[in-house]
Amino acid sequence: MNILIVGSGGREHSLAWKIKQSPLVNSIYIAPGNGGTSYLGENVAIEVDDIPALINFAKDKKIDLVVVGPELPLVLGLSDALTRENIPCFGPGSYAAQLEGSKAFSKFLMAEAEVPTANFKVFEDYSQALEYLKNQPYPLVVKADGLAAGKGVIVAGNIEEASEALHDMMVKQVFGKAGETVVIEEALQGEEASFLAFCDGHDYVILPSSQDHKRIGENDTGPNTGGMGAYSPAPVLPQEKYEETAELVIKPIIQHLEEMGRPFKGILYAGLMFTDDGPKVLEYNVRFGDPECQPLLMRLESDIVEIMMACVDGKLSRINLSIKPENSVCIVMAADGYPAKYEKGNEIHGIEDAETDTQVKVFQAGTKIEDGKILTSGGRVLGVTALGSNLEQAIDRCYKAADKIDFADKYLRRDIGQKGLRKN
Ligand code: AMP
Ligand code: GLY
């Protein structure tokens, strides 16, 4: 098979690494890819939002499966366009992708499907939204409806902060069109975890739980990032709870979309908060998480291409996932300054050395190769990922490997996985 992977992050490097292990695969293309993916296939200079160019490329190279990493091309209709050309695509159509592309859509769908989530209201009118803020308990969460690069969610401690967030979104339009509609919702308290499932439109197969570390600073301080590390499983969602949790947060959505004639094929990612009243959905994503994908794929033993084709063909009921019993951890090494301004172009040393431990894999994210050198080219640079017979060993192995890698201005959190250790 010829496979086209769309995206350029650590997630896509880990997807390429896992896909390459499949005996079904002849060639892999990655659009646009990164330094790491260039060793596994051919990087193609097409941006993820250039839908016509992606379609033309897939036709030209007789691609048998397109695997979409990020949400943007899905929201823009890449999967629908490929399906019209009879090219299999792992990832939902633009209607179902609104689960991530529109927070209002997602909340209404959750309400219809009776999925537990924070109480909410949706506003398109600024003065009505402002009025609503007056009689609410705080903290309160203000969310821009559309895609806002992970920055569209403000947990406001008081009415002043909430009003400012609303003004930024609806009047100053700091997120452009994404903030024309806002969701205002109850703030939930608890620990978060990520819960992902392969879906074929009708059936689903769940992956083990994982937990991201969204803030830049240790002990979850400072601004939100794309994710600074992840581990799996997350003790806050233990294996014996997977089935009942999926019944609560995965099954009703899959069923509802199927009934609407909009079957969801791909990865459904539920971002959960474990509250005193049980798990509640904070958000859905319509793709693998980054960095959750890296530790999850380290644990996946099954042929991922077979699973993805089963999703596309509606044959997931035939698939049994084989998951390694080990724990896995991924530590993101970032460029200092991220998620704000940071330097690019610094040479990275020590990746080979880190990978001399056979239980370690270094996934590249913001990197490029120039004259045989690996250079930094983004905020999140690498995802050092390791397996261990328990969480403590996986963490230890991961940091030992990360400490062998060097580049100017490297930054990493030293507490990845600690929440899990405290729970064990
Ligand atoms: P989202 O993009 O919706 O996942 O929101 C990003 C982050 O904001 C989540 O990972 C939570 O940490 C936080 N968040 C979102 N919604 C809520 C909520 N209702 N209550 C508390 N925190 C929230
Ligand atoms: N790691 C969170 C996300 O991919 O959205």
Coordinates of C-alpha atoms and ligand atoms in Angstrom, one line a residue:
M1 CA 0.0 0.0 0.0
N2 CA 1.0 3.6 -0.6
I3 CA 0.2 5.8 2.5
L4 CA 0.0 9.5 2.8
I5 CA 0.3 11.0 6.3
V6 CA -0.8 14.6 6.7
G7 CA 0.9 16.7 9.3
S8 CA 4.3 17.7 10.7
G9 CA 4.4 17.1 14.4
G10 CA 5.6 14.5 16.9
R11 CA 2.3 12.8 16.4
E12 CA 2.9 12.3 12.7
H13 CA 6.5 11.0 13.3
S14 CA 5.1 8.4 15.6
L15 CA 2.4 7.5 13.1
A16 CA 5.0 7.2 10.3
W17 CA 7.1 5.0 12.6
K18 CA 4.2 2.7 13.4
I19 CA 2.8 2.6 9.9
K20 CA 6.3 1.7 8.5
Q21 CA 6.2 -1.5 10.7
S22 CA 3.2 -2.8 8.8
P23 CA 3.9 -5.5 6.2
L24 CA 1.1 -4.1 4.2
V25 CA 3.0 -0.9 3.4
N26 CA 5.3 -0.2 0.4
S27 CA 5.8 3.6 0.5
I28 CA 5.0 6.4 2.9
Y29 CA 4.7 10.1 2.0
I30 CA 4.3 12.8 4.7
A31 CA 2.9 16.2 3.9
P32 CA 4.7 18.3 5.0
G33 CA 6.5 16.1 7.5
N34 CA 9.5 17.0 9.6
G35 CA 13.2 16.0 10.2
G36 CA 12.2 12.7 11.7
T37 CA 9.7 11.6 9.1
S38 CA 12.2 12.2 6.3
Y39 CA 14.0 9.0 7.4
L40 CA 10.8 6.9 7.2
G41 CA 9.3 8.1 3.9
E42 CA 9.3 11.0 1.5
N43 CA 8.4 14.5 2.8
V44 CA 6.2 16.4 0.4
A45 CA 6.0 20.2 0.5
I46 CA 2.3 20.5 0.8
E47 CA 0.7 22.3 3.7
V48 CA -2.0 20.6 5.7
D49 CA -4.7 23.1 4.7
D50 CA -4.1 22.9 0.9
I51 CA -6.9 20.4 0.2
P52 CA -6.7 20.5 -3.6
A53 CA -3.0 19.9 -3.6
L54 CA -3.4 17.0 -1.2
I55 CA -6.1 15.5 -3.4
N56 CA -4.0 15.9 -6.5
F57 CA -1.0 14.3 -4.8
A58 CA -3.0 11.4 -3.6
K59 CA -4.4 10.7 -7.0
D60 CA -1.1 11.1 -8.7
K61 CA 0.8 8.7 -6.4
K62 CA -2.1 6.2 -6.3
I63 CA -2.4 6.5 -2.5
D64 CA -4.3 3.6 -0.9
L65 CA -4.8 5.3 2.5
V66 CA -4.6 8.9 3.7
V67 CA -4.0 9.3 7.5
V68 CA -4.8 12.7 8.8
G69 CA -2.9 13.9 11.8
P70 CA -4.3 17.4 12.7
E71 CA -7.9 18.6 12.9
L72 CA -7.7 21.5 10.4
P73 CA -7.8 19.5 7.2
L74 CA -10.6 17.4 8.6
V75 CA -12.6 20.5 9.4
L76 CA -11.9 21.8 5.9
G77 CA -13.3 18.7 4.3
L78 CA -10.3 16.7 3.3
S79 CA -11.9 13.4 4.2
D80 CA -15.1 14.1 2.2
A81 CA -13.1 15.2 -0.8
L82 CA -10.9 12.1 -0.7
T83 CA -14.0 9.9 -0.3
R84 CA -15.5 11.5 -3.4
E85 CA -12.4 10.4 -5.3
N86 CA -12.6 6.9 -3.8
I87 CA -9.4 7.3 -1.8
P88 CA -9.7 5.8 1.7
C89 CA -9.2 8.4 4.4
F90 CA -8.6 7.7 8.1
G91 CA -10.4 10.7 9.7
P92 CA -14.0 11.9 9.8
G93 CA -15.8 14.1 7.3
S94 CA -16.2 17.8 7.9
Y95 CA -19.7 17.4 9.5
A96 CA -18.5 15.1 12.3
A97 CA -15.2 17.1 12.5
Q98 CA -17.2 20.0 13.9
L99 CA -17.1 18.0 17.2
E100 CA -13.7 19.7 17.4
G101 CA -14.1 22.6 15.0
S102 CA -17.1 24.1 16.8
K103 CA -17.4 24.0 20.6
A104 CA -21.1 25.0 20.3
F105 CA -21.8 22.2 17.9
S106 CA -20.0 19.8 20.2
K107 CA -21.9 20.9 23.3
F108 CA -25.3 20.6 21.5
L109 CA -24.4 17.1 20.2
M110 CA -23.3 16.1 23.8
A111 CA -26.6 17.4 25.1
E112 CA -28.6 15.5 22.4
A113 CA -26.7 12.3 23.0
E114 CA -26.9 12.7 26.8
V115 CA -23.1 12.7 27.4
P116 CA -22.1 14.1 30.8
T117 CA -20.5 17.5 30.3
A118 CA -20.4 20.9 32.0
N119 CA -23.7 23.0 31.9
F120 CA -23.4 25.6 29.2
K121 CA -24.9 28.4 27.2
V122 CA -24.1 29.5 23.7
F123 CA -24.1 33.2 22.7
E124 CA -23.8 35.0 19.4
D125 CA -24.7 38.4 20.8
Y126 CA -22.1 40.3 22.9
S127 CA -24.4 42.3 25.1
Q128 CA -26.5 39.2 25.9
A129 CA -23.4 37.2 26.8
L130 CA -22.1 40.1 29.0
E131 CA -25.5 40.3 30.8
Y132 CA -25.4 36.6 31.5
L133 CA -22.0 36.9 33.2
K134 CA -23.6 39.1 36.0
N135 CA -25.5 36.3 37.8
Q136 CA -23.1 33.4 37.5
P137 CA -21.0 31.6 40.1
Y138 CA -17.2 31.9 39.6
P139 CA -14.9 30.4 38.3
L140 CA -16.6 30.2 34.9
V141 CA -15.2 29.1 31.6
V142 CA -15.4 31.2 28.4
K143 CA -14.7 29.4 25.1
A144 CA -14.3 30.7 21.6
D145 CA -16.5 28.5 19.4
G146 CA -14.0 27.8 16.6
L147 CA -10.4 26.6 16.2
A148 CA -8.1 28.9 18.1
A149 CA -4.8 27.0 18.3
G150 CA -5.6 25.8 21.8
K151 CA -5.8 29.3 23.1
G152 CA -9.6 29.9 23.0
V153 CA -10.4 28.6 26.5
I154 CA -10.3 31.0 29.4
V155 CA -11.1 29.8 33.0
A156 CA -12.2 33.1 34.5
G157 CA -11.8 33.5 38.3
N158 CA -14.3 36.5 38.5
I159 CA -16.6 38.6 36.4
E160 CA -13.9 41.0 35.4
E161 CA -11.8 38.3 33.8
A162 CA -14.8 36.7 32.2
S163 CA -15.9 40.1 30.7
E164 CA -12.4 40.7 29.4
A165 CA -12.3 37.3 27.7
L166 CA -15.7 37.9 26.2
H167 CA -14.5 41.4 24.9
D168 CA -11.3 39.9 23.4
M169 CA -13.3 37.2 21.6
M170 CA -16.4 39.0 20.5
V171 CA -15.4 42.6 20.1
K172 CA -11.6 42.7 19.5
Q173 CA -12.0 39.4 17.6
V174 CA -8.5 38.2 18.7
F175 CA -9.4 34.7 17.4
G176 CA -11.1 36.1 14.2
K177 CA -14.2 34.3 13.2
A178 CA -13.6 31.6 15.8
G179 CA -14.7 34.0 18.5
E180 CA -18.0 35.3 16.9
T181 CA -19.8 32.6 18.9
V182 CA -18.9 31.8 22.4
V183 CA -19.7 29.0 24.8
I184 CA -19.9 29.9 28.5
E185 CA -19.9 27.0 30.8
E186 CA -19.6 25.8 34.4
A187 CA -16.1 25.3 35.6
L188 CA -15.4 21.7 36.6
Q189 CA -13.0 20.5 39.3
G190 CA -11.0 17.3 39.1
E191 CA -8.1 15.5 37.3
E192 CA -8.0 15.3 33.5
A193 CA -7.3 12.3 31.3
S194 CA -7.5 11.6 27.6
F195 CA -9.5 8.7 26.3
L196 CA -9.2 7.7 22.6
A197 CA -11.1 5.2 20.5
F198 CA -10.8 3.9 16.9
C199 CA -14.2 4.2 15.3
D200 CA -15.7 2.8 12.0
G201 CA -18.9 4.7 12.0
H202 CA -20.7 2.0 14.0
D203 CA -18.3 0.2 16.3
Y204 CA -15.4 1.4 18.3
V205 CA -12.3 0.0 19.9
I206 CA -10.8 1.8 22.8
L207 CA -7.2 2.6 23.4
P208 CA -5.7 2.7 26.9
S209 CA -6.1 5.9 29.0
S210 CA -3.4 8.6 28.9
Q211 CA -2.7 12.0 30.4
D212 CA -1.3 15.1 28.9
H213 CA 0.5 18.0 30.6
K214 CA -0.9 21.1 29.1
R215 CA 0.8 23.9 31.0
I216 CA 4.4 25.0 30.2
G217 CA 5.6 25.0 33.8
E218 CA 6.1 22.4 36.5
N219 CA 3.1 21.6 38.7
D220 CA 0.8 22.7 35.9
T221 CA 1.7 26.4 36.1
G222 CA 2.0 29.1 33.3
P223 CA 0.3 29.3 30.0
N224 CA -1.3 26.4 28.1
T225 CA 0.8 24.7 25.4
G226 CA 0.0 22.0 22.8
G227 CA 1.2 19.5 25.5
M228 CA 4.5 19.1 27.3
G229 CA 4.4 15.4 27.9
A230 CA 2.1 12.4 28.3
Y231 CA 2.0 8.9 29.8
S232 CA -0.2 5.8 29.5
P233 CA -2.1 4.4 31.3
A234 CA -3.3 7.2 33.5
P235 CA -4.3 5.8 37.0
V236 CA -7.2 8.3 37.2
L237 CA -8.8 6.1 34.5
P238 CA -7.8 2.5 35.3
Q239 CA -8.4 -0.4 32.9
E240 CA -11.4 -1.8 34.8
K241 CA -13.2 1.5 34.1
Y242 CA -12.5 1.7 30.3
E243 CA -15.7 -0.1 29.2
E244 CA -18.2 1.8 31.3
T245 CA -16.4 5.1 30.5
A246 CA -16.6 4.4 26.8
E247 CA -20.4 3.6 27.2
L248 CA -20.7 7.1 28.7
V249 CA -18.5 9.2 26.5
I250 CA -17.8 7.4 23.2
K251 CA -20.7 5.2 22.3
P252 CA -23.6 7.8 22.5
I253 CA -21.7 10.1 20.1
I254 CA -20.9 7.4 17.6
Q255 CA -24.4 6.2 17.7
H256 CA -25.9 9.7 17.4
L257 CA -23.7 10.6 14.4
E258 CA -24.6 7.2 12.7
E259 CA -28.3 7.9 13.2
M260 CA -27.8 11.3 11.6
G261 CA -26.2 9.7 8.6
R262 CA -22.8 11.2 9.4
P263 CA -20.8 8.2 10.5
F264 CA -17.6 9.0 12.4
K265 CA -14.5 7.1 11.0
G266 CA -11.2 7.8 12.6
I267 CA -10.1 8.5 16.1
L268 CA -12.5 10.0 18.6
Y269 CA -10.6 11.6 21.5
A270 CA -12.6 12.5 24.6
G271 CA -10.9 15.0 26.9
L272 CA -12.3 14.0 30.3
M273 CA -12.5 15.6 33.8
F274 CA -12.9 13.2 36.7
T275 CA -15.2 15.1 39.0
D276 CA -16.9 14.1 42.2
D277 CA -20.0 13.3 40.0
G278 CA -18.0 11.0 37.7
P279 CA -16.3 11.7 34.4
K280 CA -17.4 14.6 32.3
V281 CA -16.4 15.5 28.8
L282 CA -14.4 18.8 28.5
E283 CA -14.0 18.5 24.8
Y284 CA -13.8 16.1 21.8
N285 CA -11.0 16.0 19.3
V286 CA -11.4 14.2 16.1
R287 CA -7.8 12.9 15.8
F288 CA -4.9 11.5 17.9
G289 CA -3.7 13.8 20.6
D290 CA -0.2 15.2 20.4
P291 CA 1.7 14.1 22.5
E292 CA -0.7 11.3 23.7
C293 CA -0.2 9.5 20.4
Q294 CA 3.5 8.9 21.0
P295 CA 3.1 6.9 24.3
L296 CA 0.0 5.2 23.0
L297 CA 1.6 4.0 19.8
M298 CA 4.6 2.7 21.7
R299 CA 2.2 0.4 23.5
L300 CA 0.2 -0.7 20.5
E301 CA 1.4 -4.1 19.2
S302 CA -1.3 -4.6 16.5
D303 CA -0.7 -3.5 12.9
I304 CA -2.1 0.0 12.8
V305 CA -2.7 0.0 9.0
E306 CA -5.0 -3.0 9.4
I307 CA -6.9 -1.2 12.1
M308 CA -7.2 2.0 10.1
M309 CA -8.4 0.2 7.0
A310 CA -11.0 -1.6 9.2
C311 CA -12.2 1.8 10.4
V312 CA -12.6 3.0 6.8
D313 CA -14.3 -0.2 5.7
G314 CA -16.7 -0.4 8.7
K315 CA -15.1 -3.7 9.8
L316 CA -13.7 -2.8 13.2
S317 CA -15.8 -5.5 15.0
R318 CA -13.2 -8.0 13.6
I319 CA -10.3 -6.3 15.3
N320 CA -8.8 -7.1 18.7
L321 CA -6.2 -4.6 19.8
S322 CA -3.1 -6.0 21.2
I323 CA -1.6 -3.6 23.8
K324 CA 1.8 -4.0 25.5
P325 CA 1.3 -4.3 29.3
E326 CA 4.2 -1.8 29.9
N327 CA 3.7 1.8 30.9
S328 CA 4.9 4.5 28.5
V329 CA 6.0 8.1 28.9
C330 CA 6.7 10.9 26.5
I331 CA 8.6 14.0 27.5
V332 CA 8.4 16.9 25.2
M333 CA 11.7 18.9 24.7
A334 CA 10.8 22.4 23.7
A335 CA 12.6 25.5 22.6
D336 CA 12.9 27.9 25.6
G337 CA 10.3 30.7 25.2
Y338 CA 7.6 28.4 23.8
P339 CA 4.6 28.9 23.7
A340 CA 5.6 32.5 23.0
K341 CA 8.7 33.5 21.1
Y342 CA 11.6 31.1 20.7
E343 CA 14.7 30.6 18.6
K344 CA 14.9 28.3 15.6
G345 CA 17.9 26.7 13.8
N346 CA 19.8 25.3 16.7
E347 CA 21.6 22.0 16.1
I348 CA 20.4 19.0 18.0
H349 CA 22.9 16.4 19.3
G350 CA 22.5 13.1 21.0
I351 CA 19.4 11.5 19.5
E352 CA 21.2 8.3 18.5
D353 CA 22.8 8.1 21.9
A354 CA 19.4 8.4 23.6
E355 CA 18.1 5.6 21.4
T356 CA 20.8 3.1 22.3
D357 CA 18.3 2.1 25.0
T358 CA 16.1 -0.2 22.9
Q359 CA 13.0 0.8 25.0
V360 CA 13.4 4.5 24.0
K361 CA 12.3 6.2 20.8
V362 CA 12.8 9.9 20.1
F363 CA 10.0 11.3 18.0
Q364 CA 10.8 14.6 16.2
A365 CA 8.4 17.4 16.0
G366 CA 9.8 20.9 15.3
T367 CA 12.9 19.8 13.4
K368 CA 14.4 19.9 9.9
I369 CA 17.4 18.4 8.3
E370 CA 20.0 20.7 6.7
D371 CA 23.3 19.5 5.4
G372 CA 22.9 16.3 7.4
K373 CA 22.4 18.2 10.6
I374 CA 19.2 18.0 12.7
L375 CA 18.1 21.6 13.5
T376 CA 15.3 23.0 15.6
S377 CA 12.4 24.5 13.6
G378 CA 9.5 24.7 16.0
G379 CA 8.4 25.2 19.6
R380 CA 7.9 21.6 20.5
V381 CA 11.1 20.1 19.2
L382 CA 11.3 16.4 20.3
G383 CA 9.2 13.9 22.1
V384 CA 11.4 11.4 24.0
T385 CA 9.3 8.3 24.6
A386 CA 10.0 5.2 26.6
L387 CA 8.5 2.0 27.8
G388 CA 9.0 0.6 31.4
S389 CA 7.6 -2.2 33.4
N390 CA 6.0 0.4 35.6
L391 CA 5.4 4.1 35.5
E392 CA 8.4 4.9 37.6
Q393 CA 10.8 2.9 35.4
A394 CA 9.4 4.5 32.2
I395 CA 9.8 8.0 33.7
D396 CA 13.3 7.3 34.8
R397 CA 14.3 5.8 31.4
C398 CA 12.7 8.7 29.6
Y399 CA 14.6 11.4 31.5
K400 CA 17.9 9.5 31.2
A401 CA 17.4 9.4 27.5
A402 CA 16.3 13.1 27.4
D403 CA 19.4 14.1 29.3
K404 CA 21.6 12.7 26.5
I405 CA 20.1 15.1 24.1
D406 CA 21.3 18.7 23.8
F407 CA 20.5 21.8 21.9
A408 CA 20.8 25.5 22.7
D409 CA 17.8 26.8 24.7
K410 CA 16.3 23.3 25.4
Y411 CA 13.5 23.3 27.9
L412 CA 11.6 20.4 29.4
R413 CA 9.3 19.9 32.4
R414 CA 10.9 17.6 35.1
D415 CA 7.6 16.4 36.5
I416 CA 6.0 14.4 33.6
G417 CA 4.1 11.5 35.1
Q418 CA 4.4 12.5 38.7
K419 CA 0.6 12.9 39.0
G420 CA 0.4 9.2 38.0
L421 CA 3.0 8.1 40.5
R422 CA 1.1 9.9 43.3
K423 CA -2.1 8.0 42.4
N424 CA -0.4 4.6 42.1
Ligands
AMP1 P1 -10.5 22.5 25.8 O1 -9.8 23.1 24.6 O2 -12.0 22.6 25.7 O3 -10.0 21.1 26.2 O4 -10.0 23.3 27.0 C1 -8.6 23.4 27.3 C2 -8.4 23.2 28.8 O5 -9.2 24.1 29.5 C3 -8.9 21.8 29.3 O6 -7.9 20.8 29.1 C4 -9.1 22.1 30.8 O7 -7.9 22.2 31.5 C5 -9.7 23.5 30.7 N1 -11.2 23.5 30.7 C6 -12.0 23.4 29.6 N2 -13.3 23.4 30.0 C7 -13.3 23.4 31.3 C8 -14.4 23.4 32.3 N3 -15.6 23.3 32.0 N4 -14.0 23.4 33.6 C9 -12.7 23.5 34.0 N5 -11.7 23.5 33.1 C10 -12.0 23.5 31.8
GLY2 N1 -2.5 17.0 23.6 C1 -3.8 17.6 23.4 C2 -4.3 17.7 22.1 O1 -3.7 17.1 21.2 O2 -5.2 18.3 21.8

